[in-house]
PDB file of C-alpha atoms in Angstrom:
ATOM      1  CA  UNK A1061     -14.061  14.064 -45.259  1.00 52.00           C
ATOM      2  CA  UNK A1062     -15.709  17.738 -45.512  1.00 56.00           C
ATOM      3  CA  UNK A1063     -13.870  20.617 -46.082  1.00 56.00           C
ATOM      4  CA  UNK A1064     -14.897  22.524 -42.832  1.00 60.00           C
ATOM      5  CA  UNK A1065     -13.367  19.918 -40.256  1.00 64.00           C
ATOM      6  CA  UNK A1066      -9.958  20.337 -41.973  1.00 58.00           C
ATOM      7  CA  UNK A1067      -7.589  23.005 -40.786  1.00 58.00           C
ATOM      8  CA  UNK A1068      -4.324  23.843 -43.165  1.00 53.00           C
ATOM      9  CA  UNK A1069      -1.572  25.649 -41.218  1.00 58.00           C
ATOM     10  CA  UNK A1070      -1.910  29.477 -41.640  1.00 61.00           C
ATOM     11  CA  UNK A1071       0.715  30.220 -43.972  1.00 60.00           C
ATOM     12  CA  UNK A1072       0.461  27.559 -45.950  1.00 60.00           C
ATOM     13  CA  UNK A1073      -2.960  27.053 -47.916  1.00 59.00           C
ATOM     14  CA  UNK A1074      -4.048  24.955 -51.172  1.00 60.00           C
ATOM     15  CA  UNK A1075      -3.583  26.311 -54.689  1.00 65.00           C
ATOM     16  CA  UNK A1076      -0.730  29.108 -52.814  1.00 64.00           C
ATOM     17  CA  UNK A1077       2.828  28.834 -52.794  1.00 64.00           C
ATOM     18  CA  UNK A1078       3.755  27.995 -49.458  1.00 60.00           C
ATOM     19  CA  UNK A1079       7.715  28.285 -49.100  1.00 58.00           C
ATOM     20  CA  UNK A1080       7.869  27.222 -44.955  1.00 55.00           C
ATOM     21  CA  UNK A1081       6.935  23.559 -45.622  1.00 53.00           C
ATOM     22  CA  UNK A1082       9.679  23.020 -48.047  1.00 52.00           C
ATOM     23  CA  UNK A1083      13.015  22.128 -47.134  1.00 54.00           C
ATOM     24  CA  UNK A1084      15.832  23.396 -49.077  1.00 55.00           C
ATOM     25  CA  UNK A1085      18.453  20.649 -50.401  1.00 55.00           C
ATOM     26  CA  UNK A1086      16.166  17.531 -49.260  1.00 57.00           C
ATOM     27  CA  UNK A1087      16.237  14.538 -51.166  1.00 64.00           C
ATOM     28  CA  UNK A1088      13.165  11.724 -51.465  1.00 68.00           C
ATOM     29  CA  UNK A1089      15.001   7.965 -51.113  1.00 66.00           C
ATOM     30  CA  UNK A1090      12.714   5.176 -51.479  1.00 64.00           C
ATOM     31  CA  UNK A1091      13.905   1.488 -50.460  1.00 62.00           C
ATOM     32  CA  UNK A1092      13.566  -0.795 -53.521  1.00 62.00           C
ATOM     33  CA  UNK A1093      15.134  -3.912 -51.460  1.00 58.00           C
ATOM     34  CA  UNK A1094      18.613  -5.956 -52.167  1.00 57.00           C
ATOM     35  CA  UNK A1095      19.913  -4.252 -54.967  1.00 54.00           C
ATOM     36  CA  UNK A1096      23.005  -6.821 -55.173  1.00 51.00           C
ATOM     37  CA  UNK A1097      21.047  -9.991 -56.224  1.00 70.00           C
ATOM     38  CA  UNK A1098      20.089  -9.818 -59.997  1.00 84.00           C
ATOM     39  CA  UNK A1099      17.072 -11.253 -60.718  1.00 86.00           C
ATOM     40  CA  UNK A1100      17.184 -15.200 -62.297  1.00 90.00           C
ATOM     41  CA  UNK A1101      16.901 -15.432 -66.128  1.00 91.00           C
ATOM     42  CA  UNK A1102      13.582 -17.198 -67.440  1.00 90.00           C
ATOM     43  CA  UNK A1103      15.485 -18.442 -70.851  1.00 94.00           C
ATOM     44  CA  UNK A1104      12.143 -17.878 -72.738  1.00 93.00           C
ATOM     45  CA  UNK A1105      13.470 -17.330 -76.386  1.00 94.00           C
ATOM     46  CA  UNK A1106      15.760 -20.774 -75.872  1.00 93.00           C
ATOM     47  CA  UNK A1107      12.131 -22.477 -74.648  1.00 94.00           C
ATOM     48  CA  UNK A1108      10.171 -21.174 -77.683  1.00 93.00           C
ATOM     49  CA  UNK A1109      12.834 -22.730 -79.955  1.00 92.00           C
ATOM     50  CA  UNK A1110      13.377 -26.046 -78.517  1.00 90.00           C
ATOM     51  CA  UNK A1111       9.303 -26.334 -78.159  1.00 90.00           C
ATOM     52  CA  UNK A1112       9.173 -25.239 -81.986  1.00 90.00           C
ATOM     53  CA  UNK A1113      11.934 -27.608 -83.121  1.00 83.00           C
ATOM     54  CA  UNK A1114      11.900 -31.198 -83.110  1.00 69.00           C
ATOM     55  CA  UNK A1115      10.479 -31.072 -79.039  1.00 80.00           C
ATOM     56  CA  UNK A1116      11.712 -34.622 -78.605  1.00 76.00           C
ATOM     57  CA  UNK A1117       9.571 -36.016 -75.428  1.00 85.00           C
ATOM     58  CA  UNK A1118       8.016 -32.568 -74.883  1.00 89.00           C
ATOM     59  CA  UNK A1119      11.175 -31.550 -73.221  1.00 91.00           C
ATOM     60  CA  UNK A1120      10.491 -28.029 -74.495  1.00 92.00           C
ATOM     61  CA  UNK A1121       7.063 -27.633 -74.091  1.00 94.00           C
ATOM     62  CA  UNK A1122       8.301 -28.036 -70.760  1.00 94.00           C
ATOM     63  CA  UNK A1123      11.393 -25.752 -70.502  1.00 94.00           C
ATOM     64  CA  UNK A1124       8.450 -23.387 -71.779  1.00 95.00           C
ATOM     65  CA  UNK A1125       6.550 -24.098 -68.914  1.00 96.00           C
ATOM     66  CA  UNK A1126       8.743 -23.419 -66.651  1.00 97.00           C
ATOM     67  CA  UNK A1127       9.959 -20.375 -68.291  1.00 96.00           C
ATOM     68  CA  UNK A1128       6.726 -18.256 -68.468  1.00 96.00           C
ATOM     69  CA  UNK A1129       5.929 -19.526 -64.804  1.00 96.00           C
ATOM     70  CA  UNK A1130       9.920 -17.933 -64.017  1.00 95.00           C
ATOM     71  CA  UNK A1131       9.060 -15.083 -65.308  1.00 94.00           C
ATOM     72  CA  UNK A1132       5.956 -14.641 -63.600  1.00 95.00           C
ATOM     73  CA  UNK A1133       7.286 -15.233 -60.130  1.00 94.00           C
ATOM     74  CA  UNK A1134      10.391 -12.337 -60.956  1.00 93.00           C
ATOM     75  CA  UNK A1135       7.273 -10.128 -62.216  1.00 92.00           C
ATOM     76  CA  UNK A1136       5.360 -10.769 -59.041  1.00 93.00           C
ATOM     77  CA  UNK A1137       8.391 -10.600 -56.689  1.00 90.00           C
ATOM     78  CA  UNK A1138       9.199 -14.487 -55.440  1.00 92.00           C
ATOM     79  CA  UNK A1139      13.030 -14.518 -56.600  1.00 92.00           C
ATOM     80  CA  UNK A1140      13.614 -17.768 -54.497  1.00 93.00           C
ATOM     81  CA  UNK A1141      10.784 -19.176 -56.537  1.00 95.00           C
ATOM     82  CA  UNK A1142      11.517 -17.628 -59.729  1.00 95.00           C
ATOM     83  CA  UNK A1143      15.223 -19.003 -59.620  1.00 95.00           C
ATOM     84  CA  UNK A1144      13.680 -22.353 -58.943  1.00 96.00           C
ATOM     85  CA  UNK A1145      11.741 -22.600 -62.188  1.00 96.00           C
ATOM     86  CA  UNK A1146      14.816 -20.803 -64.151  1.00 96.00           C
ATOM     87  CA  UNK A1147      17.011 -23.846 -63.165  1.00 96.00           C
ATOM     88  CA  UNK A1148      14.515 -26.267 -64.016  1.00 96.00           C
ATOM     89  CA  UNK A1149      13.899 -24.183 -67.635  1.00 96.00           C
ATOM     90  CA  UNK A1150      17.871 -24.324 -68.036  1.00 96.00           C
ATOM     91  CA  UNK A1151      18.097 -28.082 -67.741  1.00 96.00           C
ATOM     92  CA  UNK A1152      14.645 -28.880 -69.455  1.00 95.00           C
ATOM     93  CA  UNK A1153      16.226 -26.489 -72.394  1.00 95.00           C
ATOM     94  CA  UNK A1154      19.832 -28.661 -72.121  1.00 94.00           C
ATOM     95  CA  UNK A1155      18.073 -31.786 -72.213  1.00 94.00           C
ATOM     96  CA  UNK A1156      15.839 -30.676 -75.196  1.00 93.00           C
ATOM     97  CA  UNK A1157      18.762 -29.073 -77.019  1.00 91.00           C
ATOM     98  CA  UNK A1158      20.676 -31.803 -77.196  1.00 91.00           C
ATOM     99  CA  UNK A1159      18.346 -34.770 -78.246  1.00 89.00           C
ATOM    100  CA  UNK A1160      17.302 -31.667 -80.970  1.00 86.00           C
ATOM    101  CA  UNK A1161      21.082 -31.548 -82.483  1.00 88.00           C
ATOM    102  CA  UNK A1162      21.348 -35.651 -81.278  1.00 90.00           C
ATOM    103  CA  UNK A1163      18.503 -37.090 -83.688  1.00 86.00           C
ATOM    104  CA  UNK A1164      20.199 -35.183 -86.988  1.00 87.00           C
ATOM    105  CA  UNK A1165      23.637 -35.550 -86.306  1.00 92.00           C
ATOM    106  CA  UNK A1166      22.620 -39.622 -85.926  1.00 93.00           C
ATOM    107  CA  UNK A1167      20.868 -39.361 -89.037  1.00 92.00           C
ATOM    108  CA  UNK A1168      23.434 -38.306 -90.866  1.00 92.00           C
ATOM    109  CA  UNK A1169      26.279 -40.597 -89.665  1.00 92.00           C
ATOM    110  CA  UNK A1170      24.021 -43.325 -90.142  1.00 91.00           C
ATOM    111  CA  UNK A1171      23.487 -41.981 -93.478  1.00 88.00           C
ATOM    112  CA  UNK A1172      27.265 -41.537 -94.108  1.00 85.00           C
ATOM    113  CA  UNK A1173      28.082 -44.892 -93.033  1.00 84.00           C
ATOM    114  CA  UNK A1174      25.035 -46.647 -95.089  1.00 82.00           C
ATOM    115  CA  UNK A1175      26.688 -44.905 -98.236  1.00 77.00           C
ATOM    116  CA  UNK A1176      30.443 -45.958 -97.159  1.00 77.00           C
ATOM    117  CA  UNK A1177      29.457 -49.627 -96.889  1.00 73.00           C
ATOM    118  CA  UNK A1178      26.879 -49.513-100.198  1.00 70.00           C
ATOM    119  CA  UNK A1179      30.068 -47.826-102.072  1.00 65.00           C
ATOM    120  CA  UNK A1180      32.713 -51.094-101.115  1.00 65.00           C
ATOM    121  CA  UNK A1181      31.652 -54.160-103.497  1.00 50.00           C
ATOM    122  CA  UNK A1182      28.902 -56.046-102.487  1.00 53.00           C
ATOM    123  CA  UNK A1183      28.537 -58.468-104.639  1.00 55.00           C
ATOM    124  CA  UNK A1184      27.794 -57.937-108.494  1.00 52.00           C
ATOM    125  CA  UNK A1185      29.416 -54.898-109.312  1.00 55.00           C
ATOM    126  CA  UNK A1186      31.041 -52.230-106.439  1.00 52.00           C
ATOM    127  CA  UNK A1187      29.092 -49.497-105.616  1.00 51.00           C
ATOM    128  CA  UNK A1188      25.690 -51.452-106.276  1.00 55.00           C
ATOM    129  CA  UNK A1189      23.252 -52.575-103.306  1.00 55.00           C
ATOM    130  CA  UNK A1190      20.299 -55.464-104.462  1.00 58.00           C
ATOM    131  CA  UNK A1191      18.049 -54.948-101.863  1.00 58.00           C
ATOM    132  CA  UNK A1192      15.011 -55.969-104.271  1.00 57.00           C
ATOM    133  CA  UNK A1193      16.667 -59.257-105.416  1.00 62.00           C
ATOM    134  CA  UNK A1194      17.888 -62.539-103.914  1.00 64.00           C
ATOM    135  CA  UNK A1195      18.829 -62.200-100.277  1.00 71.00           C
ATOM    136  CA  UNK A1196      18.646 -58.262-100.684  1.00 69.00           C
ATOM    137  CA  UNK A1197      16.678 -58.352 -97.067  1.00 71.00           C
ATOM    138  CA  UNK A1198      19.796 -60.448 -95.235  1.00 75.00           C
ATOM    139  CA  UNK A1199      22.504 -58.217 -97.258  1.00 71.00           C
ATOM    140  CA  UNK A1200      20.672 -55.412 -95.872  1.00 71.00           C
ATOM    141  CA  UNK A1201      20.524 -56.751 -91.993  1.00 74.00           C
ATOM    142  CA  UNK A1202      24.560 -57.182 -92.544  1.00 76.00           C
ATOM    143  CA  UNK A1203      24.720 -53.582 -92.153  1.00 73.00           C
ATOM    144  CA  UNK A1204      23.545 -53.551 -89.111  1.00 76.00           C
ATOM    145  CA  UNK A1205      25.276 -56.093 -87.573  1.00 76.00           C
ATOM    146  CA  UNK A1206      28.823 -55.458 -86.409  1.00 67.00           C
TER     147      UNK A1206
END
């Protein structure tokens, strides 16, 4: 566009301080959209620690999956989408939590009970366990079976 073919209104030119064109007391409002809805949680953090810690399955690999791919659909916008893959990263990050506190807390009432049974008498002396010696393998089965 050349500067020849353009035509400002006379009492208003560029670099001047034109008073006409400006309305006293007016306000700029721009439309951001629903206001009401918040936008869906992408539960990142929980998905970096369940994929860090034990990740039984892969269950939080995936929760981080879906995560990062929550939080790019609220960056870009898609909140439909967005709260799709936040509900799939909640249950993925559920499922994951709780075989992560499951597999200890097994270990250790397995453990408990192993020492509660070695510490009745079992056979020499109480307290004492012969795996090594005659029928130590059987003796051990026995715990197992109920």
């Amino acid at each position: 566009m050349d500067n020849y073919s353009y035509h400002f209104p006379s009492d208003c030119t560029p670099l001047t301080n034109c008073k006409s064109a400006r309305k006293p007391g007016g306000s700029t409002m721009v439309n951001m959209g629903h206001v009401d809805q918040n936008p869906p949680r992408d539960y990142l953090v929980w998905s970096l620690c369940n994929t860090l810690y034990v990740n039984f399955c892969c269950l939080g690999f995936m929760a981080l999956v879906y995560s990062i791919k929550a939080r790019d659909q609220k960056t870009q916008g898609n909140l439909q989408l967005a709260q799709e893959c936040s509900d799939k990263a909640k249950w993925y990050n559920i499922l994951a939590a709780g075989w992560n506190l499951l597999i200890p807390l097994l270990f250790v009432v397995l453990l408990v009970l192993l020492l509660i049974h070695l510490g009745t008498s079992q056979g020499s002396s109480p307290g004492s366990f012969d795996f090594f010696g005659e029928d130590g393998f059987q003796n051990f089965m026995k715990l197992f079976s109920w």
